[in-house]
mmCIF file of C-alpha atoms in Angstrom:
data_model
loop_
_atom_site.group_PDB
_atom_site.id
_atom_site.type_symbol
_atom_site.label_atom_id
_atom_site.label_comp_id
_atom_site.label_asym_id
_atom_site.label_seq_id
_atom_site.Cartn_x
_atom_site.Cartn_y
_atom_site.Cartn_z
ATOM 1 C CA MET A 1 0.000 0.000 0.000
ATOM 2 C CA LYS A 2 2.858 2.271 0.785
ATOM 3 C CA ASN A 3 4.355 1.689 -2.689
ATOM 4 C CA PHE A 4 1.015 2.363 -4.322
ATOM 5 C CA TRP A 5 1.174 6.076 -3.472
ATOM 6 C CA LYS A 6 4.600 6.336 -5.003
ATOM 7 C CA LYS A 7 3.671 5.021 -8.450
ATOM 8 C CA SER A 8 4.159 7.667 -11.207
ATOM 9 C CA TRP A 9 0.925 6.966 -13.034
ATOM 10 C CA PHE A 10 -1.041 7.607 -9.884
ATOM 11 C CA VAL A 11 0.713 10.960 -9.293
ATOM 12 C CA LYS A 12 -0.064 12.036 -12.875
ATOM 13 C CA LEU A 13 -3.722 11.078 -12.508
ATOM 14 C CA VAL A 14 -4.102 13.085 -9.322
ATOM 15 C CA SER A 15 -2.407 16.136 -10.931
ATOM 16 C CA LEU A 16 -4.810 15.968 -13.863
ATOM 17 C CA LEU A 17 -7.833 15.819 -11.604
ATOM 18 C CA ILE A 18 -6.582 18.801 -9.620
ATOM 19 C CA ALA A 19 -6.058 20.825 -12.835
ATOM 20 C CA VAL A 20 -9.563 20.033 -14.090
ATOM 21 C CA LEU A 21 -11.100 21.023 -10.768
ATOM 22 C CA LEU A 22 -9.120 24.268 -10.809
ATOM 23 C CA VAL A 23 -10.377 25.190 -14.291
ATOM 24 C CA ILE A 24 -13.962 24.420 -13.295
ATOM 25 C CA TYR A 25 -13.607 26.588 -10.223
ATOM 26 C CA ILE A 26 -12.221 29.568 -12.141
ATOM 27 C CA ASP A 27 -14.930 29.275 -14.798
ATOM 28 C CA SER A 28 -17.680 29.235 -12.179
ATOM 29 C CA THR A 29 -16.355 32.238 -10.254
ATOM 30 C CA GLN A 30 -15.552 34.414 -13.336
ATOM 31 C CA PRO A 31 -18.235 33.716 -15.930
ATOM 32 C CA GLY A 32 -17.114 36.469 -18.309
ATOM 33 C CA PHE A 33 -13.468 35.477 -18.350
ATOM 34 C CA MET A 34 -13.748 32.998 -21.221
ATOM 35 C CA THR A 35 -15.950 35.204 -23.412
ATOM 36 C CA GLN A 36 -14.236 38.592 -23.195
ATOM 37 C CA GLY A 37 -11.696 37.765 -25.883
ATOM 38 C CA GLU A 38 -14.421 36.461 -28.148
ATOM 39 C CA ASN A 39 -16.506 39.633 -27.674
ATOM 40 C CA SER A 40 -13.514 41.847 -28.448
ATOM 41 C CA LYS A 41 -12.772 39.887 -31.590
ATOM 42 C CA THR A 42 -16.410 40.113 -32.659
ATOM 43 C CA GLN A 43 -16.425 43.893 -32.181
ATOM 44 C CA GLN A 44 -13.360 44.285 -34.362
ATOM 45 C CA THR A 45 -14.769 42.201 -37.196
ATOM 46 C CA ALA A 46 -18.408 43.386 -36.985
ATOM 47 C CA SER A 47 -19.629 44.980 -40.214
ATOM 48 C CA GLU A 48 -20.747 48.641 -40.280
ATOM 49 C CA THR A 49 -22.165 50.942 -42.967
ATOM 50 C CA HIS A 50 -21.742 54.726 -42.989
ATOM 51 C CA THR A 51 -22.702 57.372 -45.583
ATOM 52 C CA LEU A 52 -20.986 60.751 -45.797
ATOM 53 C CA LYS A 53 -20.526 63.632 -48.223
ATOM 54 C CA VAL A 54 -17.025 64.377 -49.483
ATOM 55 C CA PRO A 55 -15.617 67.095 -51.758
ATOM 56 C CA LEU A 56 -15.363 66.187 -55.428
ATOM 57 C CA GLN A 57 -11.983 66.945 -56.990
ATOM 58 C CA VAL A 58 -11.493 67.569 -60.708
ATOM 59 C CA SER A 59 -8.331 66.544 -62.504
ATOM 60 C CA VAL A 60 -7.939 68.929 -65.457
ATOM 61 C CA ASN A 61 -5.534 71.516 -66.827
ATOM 62 C CA THR A 62 -6.960 74.522 -64.976
ATOM 63 C CA ASP A 63 -4.675 76.960 -66.822
ATOM 64 C CA LYS A 64 -6.450 76.201 -70.103
ATOM 65 C CA TYR A 65 -9.867 74.788 -69.245
ATOM 66 C CA TYR A 66 -12.876 75.555 -67.075
ATOM 67 C CA VAL A 67 -15.342 72.799 -66.158
ATOM 68 C CA VAL A 68 -19.036 73.265 -65.410
ATOM 69 C CA GLY A 69 -21.797 70.831 -64.487
ATOM 70 C CA TYR A 70 -20.309 68.964 -61.523
ATOM 71 C CA PRO A 71 -21.450 69.128 -57.876
ATOM 72 C CA GLU A 72 -19.272 70.436 -55.087
ATOM 73 C CA LYS A 73 -19.713 67.189 -53.096
ATOM 74 C CA VAL A 74 -20.761 63.564 -53.691
ATOM 75 C CA SER A 75 -22.155 60.941 -51.318
ATOM 76 C CA ILE A 76 -20.150 57.829 -50.555
ATOM 77 C CA THR A 77 -21.329 54.825 -48.521
ATOM 78 C CA LEU A 78 -18.621 52.800 -46.784
ATOM 79 C CA ALA A 79 -19.040 49.214 -45.543
ATOM 80 C CA GLY A 80 -16.612 47.027 -43.659
ATOM 81 C CA PRO A 81 -15.155 46.286 -40.213
ATOM 82 C CA ASN A 82 -16.479 48.587 -37.516
ATOM 83 C CA ALA A 83 -13.124 50.013 -36.424
ATOM 84 C CA LEU A 84 -11.902 50.551 -39.984
ATOM 85 C CA VAL A 85 -15.077 52.352 -41.092
ATOM 86 C CA THR A 86 -14.958 54.619 -38.039
ATOM 87 C CA SER A 87 -11.297 55.446 -38.612
ATOM 88 C CA THR A 88 -11.874 56.199 -42.305
ATOM 89 C CA VAL A 89 -14.855 58.467 -41.588
ATOM 90 C CA ASN A 90 -12.884 60.389 -38.959
ATOM 91 C CA THR A 91 -9.706 60.871 -40.998
ATOM 92 C CA GLN A 92 -11.227 61.017 -44.511
ATOM 93 C CA ASN A 93 -7.802 60.207 -45.954
ATOM 94 C CA PHE A 94 -9.259 59.308 -49.342
ATOM 95 C CA ARG A 95 -10.585 61.361 -52.240
ATOM 96 C CA ALA A 96 -13.405 61.314 -54.761
ATOM 97 C CA TYR A 97 -12.546 62.701 -58.194
ATOM 98 C CA ILE A 98 -13.268 62.824 -61.893
ATOM 99 C CA ASP A 99 -10.365 62.538 -64.322
ATOM 100 C CA LEU A 100 -10.614 64.883 -67.314
ATOM 101 C CA THR A 101 -6.925 65.054 -68.184
ATOM 102 C CA ASN A 102 -7.424 63.217 -71.480
ATOM 103 C CA LYS A 103 -10.738 64.815 -72.392
ATOM 104 C CA SER A 104 -11.204 67.439 -75.090
ATOM 105 C CA ILE A 105 -13.340 70.580 -75.111
ATOM 106 C CA GLY A 106 -17.035 69.743 -75.102
ATOM 107 C CA LYS A 107 -19.590 67.743 -73.140
ATOM 108 C CA HIS A 108 -18.687 64.407 -71.538
ATOM 109 C CA THR A 109 -20.178 61.769 -69.264
ATOM 110 C CA VAL A 110 -17.538 60.681 -66.752
ATOM 111 C CA ARG A 111 -17.364 58.196 -63.886
ATOM 112 C CA VAL A 112 -16.740 59.366 -60.316
ATOM 113 C CA GLN A 113 -13.732 57.535 -58.896
ATOM 114 C CA VAL A 114 -12.337 56.995 -55.401
ATOM 115 C CA SER A 115 -8.731 56.493 -54.328
ATOM 116 C CA GLY A 116 -7.037 55.963 -50.984
ATOM 117 C CA LEU A 117 -9.578 53.560 -49.462
ATOM 118 C CA SER A 118 -8.523 50.373 -47.684
ATOM 119 C CA LYS A 119 -9.060 47.177 -49.676
ATOM 120 C CA GLN A 120 -10.976 45.807 -46.685
ATOM 121 C CA LEU A 121 -13.724 48.373 -47.317
ATOM 122 C CA SER A 122 -16.426 48.255 -49.955
ATOM 123 C CA TYR A 123 -18.124 51.438 -51.153
ATOM 124 C CA SER A 124 -20.763 52.943 -53.403
ATOM 125 C CA ILE A 125 -20.935 56.491 -54.811
ATOM 126 C CA SER A 126 -23.893 58.711 -55.613
ATOM 127 C CA PRO A 127 -23.976 59.921 -58.303
ATOM 128 C CA LYS A 128 -21.873 57.316 -60.075
ATOM 129 C CA THR A 129 -21.495 59.353 -63.280
ATOM 130 C CA LEU A 130 -21.641 63.044 -64.133
ATOM 131 C CA LYS A 131 -22.302 65.092 -67.255
ATOM 132 C CA VAL A 132 -19.729 67.874 -67.463
ATOM 133 C CA ASP A 133 -18.845 70.540 -69.998
ATOM 134 C CA ILE A 134 -15.187 71.398 -70.624
ATOM 135 C CA GLU A 135 -14.732 74.926 -71.993
ATOM 136 C CA ARG A 136 -11.933 77.337 -72.654
ATOM 137 C CA ARG A 137 -10.918 79.246 -69.547
ATOM 138 C CA LYS A 138 -10.950 83.039 -69.449
ATOM 139 C CA SER A 139 -9.962 85.571 -66.784
ATOM 140 C CA THR A 140 -10.495 89.315 -66.756
ATOM 141 C CA THR A 141 -10.536 92.280 -64.354
ATOM 142 C CA MET A 142 -13.751 94.255 -63.886
ATOM 143 C CA PRO A 143 -14.886 97.210 -61.736
ATOM 144 C CA VAL A 144 -17.366 96.737 -58.887
ATOM 145 C CA GLN A 145 -20.781 98.404 -59.178
ATOM 146 C CA ILE A 146 -22.894 99.173 -56.087
ATOM 147 C CA GLU A 147 -26.683 98.961 -56.049
ATOM 148 C CA TYR A 148 -28.895 99.938 -53.094
ATOM 149 C CA ASN A 149 -32.531 100.728 -52.331
ATOM 150 C CA LYS A 150 -32.620 104.537 -52.476
ATOM 151 C CA SER A 151 -36.141 104.683 -51.034
ATOM 152 C CA ALA A 152 -34.808 103.467 -47.671
ATOM 153 C CA VAL A 153 -32.857 106.687 -47.051
ATOM 154 C CA ALA A 154 -34.587 108.955 -44.489
ATOM 155 C CA HIS A 155 -36.393 112.047 -45.781
ATOM 156 C CA GLY A 156 -34.108 115.040 -46.149
ATOM 157 C CA TYR A 157 -30.930 112.962 -46.231
ATOM 158 C CA LYS A 158 -28.804 112.509 -49.318
ATOM 159 C CA VAL A 159 -26.352 109.844 -50.471
ATOM 160 C CA GLY A 160 -22.806 110.797 -51.414
ATOM 161 C CA LYS A 161 -20.431 108.927 -53.695
ATOM 162 C CA THR A 162 -20.485 105.215 -52.913
ATOM 163 C CA SER A 163 -17.248 103.212 -52.865
ATOM 164 C CA SER A 164 -15.923 99.674 -52.491
ATOM 165 C CA ASN A 165 -12.634 98.197 -51.377
ATOM 166 C CA PRO A 166 -11.259 96.811 -53.629
ATOM 167 C CA GLN A 167 -12.704 98.735 -56.547
ATOM 168 C CA GLN A 168 -11.832 96.022 -59.096
ATOM 169 C CA VAL A 169 -11.924 92.215 -58.944
ATOM 170 C CA GLU A 170 -10.729 89.318 -61.077
ATOM 171 C CA VAL A 171 -13.358 87.159 -62.759
ATOM 172 C CA THR A 172 -12.633 83.627 -64.019
ATOM 173 C CA GLY A 173 -14.857 81.148 -65.823
ATOM 174 C CA SER A 174 -15.642 79.615 -69.156
ATOM 175 C CA ARG A 175 -15.138 81.987 -72.053
ATOM 176 C CA SER A 176 -18.826 81.844 -72.973
ATOM 177 C CA GLU A 177 -19.876 82.886 -69.441
ATOM 178 C CA VAL A 178 -17.253 85.595 -68.966
ATOM 179 C CA ASP A 179 -18.118 87.157 -72.314
ATOM 180 C CA GLN A 180 -21.732 87.577 -71.153
ATOM 181 C CA ILE A 181 -20.871 89.589 -68.022
ATOM 182 C CA ASP A 182 -22.454 93.040 -68.026
ATOM 183 C CA GLN A 183 -21.429 94.004 -64.480
ATOM 184 C CA ILE A 184 -19.981 92.772 -61.197
ATOM 185 C CA VAL A 185 -22.369 94.106 -58.597
ATOM 186 C CA ALA A 186 -22.565 94.415 -54.815
ATOM 187 C CA LYS A 187 -26.251 94.572 -53.932
ATOM 188 C CA VAL A 188 -26.897 96.378 -50.647
ATOM 189 C CA VAL A 189 -30.205 96.298 -48.764
ATOM 190 C CA LEU A 190 -30.371 99.420 -46.605
ATOM 191 C CA PRO A 191 -32.652 99.423 -43.528
ATOM 192 C CA ASN A 192 -35.699 101.651 -43.893
ATOM 193 C CA GLY A 193 -35.297 105.205 -42.631
ATOM 194 C CA ILE A 194 -31.510 105.041 -42.446
ATOM 195 C CA ASP A 195 -29.994 108.427 -41.508
ATOM 196 C CA HIS A 196 -26.292 107.586 -41.206
ATOM 197 C CA SER A 197 -23.492 106.283 -43.399
ATOM 198 C CA TYR A 198 -23.531 102.568 -44.112
ATOM 199 C CA HIS A 199 -20.504 100.229 -44.061
ATOM 200 C CA ARG A 200 -20.786 96.508 -44.783
ATOM 201 C CA GLN A 201 -18.969 93.513 -46.335
ATOM 202 C CA VAL A 202 -21.069 92.477 -49.350
ATOM 203 C CA ILE A 203 -21.006 89.370 -51.569
ATOM 204 C CA LEU A 204 -20.399 90.034 -55.267
ATOM 205 C CA ILE A 205 -22.364 88.532 -58.143
ATOM 206 C CA ALA A 206 -21.820 88.598 -61.902
ATOM 207 C CA GLU A 207 -24.817 89.567 -64.030
ATOM 208 C CA ASP A 208 -25.528 89.697 -67.741
ATOM 209 C CA LYS A 209 -27.420 92.552 -69.386
ATOM 210 C CA HIS A 210 -30.713 90.908 -68.393
ATOM 211 C CA GLN A 211 -29.619 90.813 -64.716
ATOM 212 C CA ARG A 212 -29.278 87.033 -64.770
ATOM 213 C CA GLN A 213 -26.574 85.659 -62.499
ATOM 214 C CA LEU A 214 -23.658 83.955 -64.253
ATOM 215 C CA ASN A 215 -21.603 80.959 -63.121
ATOM 216 C CA VAL A 216 -18.109 82.435 -62.692
ATOM 217 C CA VAL A 217 -15.530 82.697 -59.916
ATOM 218 C CA ILE A 218 -14.966 86.199 -58.492
ATOM 219 C CA GLU A 219 -11.796 86.932 -56.536
ATOM 220 C CA PRO A 220 -12.213 88.306 -53.936
ATOM 221 C CA SER A 221 -15.801 87.171 -53.533
ATOM 222 C CA THR A 222 -16.733 90.059 -51.191
ATOM 223 C CA VAL A 223 -15.871 93.758 -50.934
ATOM 224 C CA ALA A 224 -16.159 96.386 -48.201
ATOM 225 C CA VAL A 225 -18.906 98.794 -49.293
ATOM 226 C CA THR A 226 -19.308 102.360 -48.003
ATOM 227 C CA ILE A 227 -22.479 104.381 -48.656
ATOM 228 C CA PRO A 228 -22.126 107.908 -47.201
ATOM 229 C CA ILE A 229 -25.476 109.273 -46.026
ATOM 230 C CA THR A 230 -25.541 112.894 -44.880
ATOM 231 C CA ILE A 231 -27.879 115.823 -44.447
ATOM 232 C CA ALA A 232 -27.314 119.502 -45.268
ATOM 233 C CA LYS A 233 -27.001 121.910 -42.330
ATOM 234 C CA LYS A 234 -27.007 125.656 -41.757
ATOM 235 C CA THR A 235 -26.423 127.842 -38.684
ATOM 236 C CA VAL A 236 -28.785 130.802 -38.327
ATOM 237 C CA LYS A 237 -29.514 133.461 -35.712
ATOM 238 C CA VAL A 238 -32.442 133.191 -33.312
ATOM 239 C CA SER A 239 -35.121 135.872 -33.280
ATOM 240 C CA LEU A 240 -37.382 135.947 -30.192
ATOM 241 C CA ASP A 241 -40.990 137.009 -30.826
ATOM 242 C CA THR A 242 -43.698 137.549 -28.224
ATOM 243 C CA LYS A 243 -47.073 135.901 -28.494
ATOM 244 C CA ASN A 244 -50.285 136.612 -26.541
ATOM 245 C CA GLU A 245 -48.654 139.538 -24.698
ATOM 246 C CA PRO A 246 -50.971 141.343 -22.193
ATOM 247 C CA SER A 247 -51.262 145.098 -22.771
ATOM 248 C CA ASN A 248 -50.764 146.092 -19.135
ATOM 249 C CA LYS A 249 -47.238 144.684 -18.787
ATOM 250 C CA VAL A 250 -43.811 145.202 -20.310
ATOM 251 C CA TYR A 251 -41.798 142.093 -21.201
ATOM 252 C CA SER A 252 -38.087 141.720 -21.766
ATOM 253 C CA LEU A 253 -36.942 138.470 -23.458
ATOM 254 C CA THR A 254 -33.366 137.210 -23.495
ATOM 255 C CA SER A 255 -31.623 133.903 -24.228
ATOM 256 C CA LYS A 256 -28.041 132.710 -23.951
ATOM 257 C CA VAL A 257 -28.551 130.820 -27.208
ATOM 258 C CA ASN A 258 -28.202 133.248 -30.093
ATOM 259 C CA GLU A 259 -27.747 130.705 -32.918
ATOM 260 C CA VAL A 260 -29.047 127.250 -33.811
ATOM 261 C CA THR A 261 -28.010 124.688 -36.428
ATOM 262 C CA LEU A 262 -30.753 123.507 -38.753
ATOM 263 C CA TYR A 263 -30.653 120.242 -40.761
ATOM 264 C CA GLY A 264 -32.690 119.624 -43.890
ATOM 265 C CA THR A 265 -32.734 119.818 -47.652
ATOM 266 C CA GLU A 266 -30.363 122.286 -49.276
ATOM 267 C CA GLU A 267 -33.271 123.995 -51.060
ATOM 268 C CA SER A 268 -35.171 124.595 -47.805
ATOM 269 C CA LEU A 269 -32.157 125.810 -45.851
ATOM 270 C CA ALA A 270 -31.223 128.290 -48.579
ATOM 271 C CA LYS A 271 -34.486 130.169 -47.963
ATOM 272 C CA ILE A 272 -33.947 130.552 -44.200
ATOM 273 C CA LYS A 273 -32.114 133.661 -42.971
ATOM 274 C CA GLU A 274 -33.062 133.427 -39.275
ATOM 275 C CA LEU A 275 -35.196 131.252 -37.031
ATOM 276 C CA LYS A 276 -38.107 133.028 -35.413
ATOM 277 C CA VAL A 277 -38.956 131.643 -31.992
ATOM 278 C CA PRO A 278 -42.408 132.678 -30.742
ATOM 279 C CA VAL A 279 -42.641 132.876 -26.908
ATOM 280 C CA ASP A 280 -46.157 132.532 -25.492
ATOM 281 C CA LEU A 281 -46.666 135.095 -22.708
ATOM 282 C CA ARG A 282 -50.213 134.112 -21.867
ATOM 283 C CA GLY A 283 -50.510 133.896 -18.063
ATOM 284 C CA VAL A 284 -46.965 135.125 -17.424
ATOM 285 C CA ASP A 285 -47.388 137.754 -14.630
ATOM 286 C CA SER A 286 -43.940 137.660 -13.077
ATOM 287 C CA SER A 287 -40.329 137.189 -14.161
ATOM 288 C CA LEU A 288 -39.350 133.597 -14.923
ATOM 289 C CA THR A 289 -37.264 131.275 -17.137
ATOM 290 C CA LYS A 290 -39.108 129.250 -19.743
ATOM 291 C CA GLN A 291 -37.982 126.320 -21.926
ATOM 292 C CA VAL A 292 -39.232 126.918 -25.445
ATOM 293 C CA GLU A 293 -39.366 124.169 -28.085
ATOM 294 C CA LEU A 294 -38.140 125.270 -31.507
ATOM 295 C CA LYS A 295 -40.698 125.120 -34.294
ATOM 296 C CA LEU A 296 -38.990 123.942 -37.463
ATOM 297 C CA PRO A 297 -39.780 125.459 -40.875
ATOM 298 C CA ASP A 298 -40.869 123.279 -43.778
ATOM 299 C CA GLY A 299 -38.033 121.206 -45.197
ATOM 300 C CA VAL A 300 -36.076 121.250 -41.926
ATOM 301 C CA ILE A 301 -35.669 117.778 -40.379
ATOM 302 C CA LYS A 302 -34.068 118.629 -37.035
ATOM 303 C CA SER A 303 -32.231 121.330 -35.120
ATOM 304 C CA ASP A 304 -29.433 121.545 -32.599
ATOM 305 C CA PRO A 305 -30.480 122.392 -29.945
ATOM 306 C CA THR A 306 -34.123 121.336 -30.126
ATOM 307 C CA SER A 307 -35.201 123.891 -27.505
ATOM 308 C CA ILE A 308 -33.791 127.023 -25.870
ATOM 309 C CA GLU A 309 -34.065 128.617 -22.437
ATOM 310 C CA VAL A 310 -35.671 132.087 -22.470
ATOM 311 C CA LYS A 311 -35.557 134.505 -19.544
ATOM 312 C CA ILE A 312 -38.710 136.591 -19.261
ATOM 313 C CA ARG A 313 -38.704 139.798 -17.195
ATOM 314 C CA VAL A 314 -42.039 141.420 -16.412
ATOM 315 C CA LYS A 315 -42.871 144.998 -15.380
ATOM 316 C CA ASP A 316 -46.304 146.417 -14.646
ATOM 317 C CA THR A 317 -47.272 149.503 -16.642
ATOM 318 C CA GLY A 318 -50.295 151.548 -17.309
ATOM 319 C CA ASN A 319 -49.769 151.726 -21.025
ATOM 320 C CA THR A 320 -49.859 149.072 -23.736
ATOM 321 C CA SER A 321 -46.288 149.346 -25.000
ATOM 322 C CA LYS A 322 -44.055 146.308 -25.175
ATOM 323 C CA VAL A 323 -40.374 145.570 -25.534
ATOM 324 C CA ASN A 324 -38.893 142.720 -27.473
ATOM 325 C CA GLN A 325 -35.186 142.122 -27.101
ATOM 326 C CA ASN A 326 -33.437 139.508 -29.166
#
């Protein structure tokens, strides 16, 4: 019996049983241990589909030719391993393009191609083909015209000479389009009742003689527009006049403000030599200081100041004479 325990086959059998029991124990206490690697492998090889829009590049001799008819972007749908699709979408280290290097002037139907994608990915493009027109390229320099809604300017105000910076721009496109250009215009929409100069960055457009917009590239695409809006002004003396003066008192009127500035149309201001300011003396029985609003003549929009302070001195008298001091 003593030798039985020392036999090698018995020792090996016991070791095997212990190993099996140990594996069973670990599996029962950590149920996810045997499946984690399988889940990770499944995640890496799981298939995913993703659609995104990418810029469309055009391979052509841009010094000689100008291409019209193609979209700015195309849609591409990627399919493949989850991690690879995600990485490709994030980096976008591939390109979609049409190759026109061997095409002649005229209209062509071409296939949209993709390069730079992993061979483990499959893809589809929309649209698959495009109809494009290859034309002779033309560039020219043209002045900028400014258009605005004149009716928005406040009454009495006038618009000076408008300007843009820069005053000229370069226009590039197909020869047929460039030859149709009548003007490069910055269209400004002024707010209603505007009474001050207007400064704004404005997008440029190319128009033909029928005011139809043309498909050309303008460089720069925007300009800084200035529309000076001013109003004529004139400084005149103030003349104080009494109104509703009682006959039994003598009034003396004075004001520290001897001149006012009037704003309005040039035609209206030219007719004004002085501004008469009527001071109502009804009910004024003793000396006082009165704030008098200025009444503006026709054609005058505003004044500076809008009112003046008038000192009124009163004296009782038996006669009906009156004194008016300006």
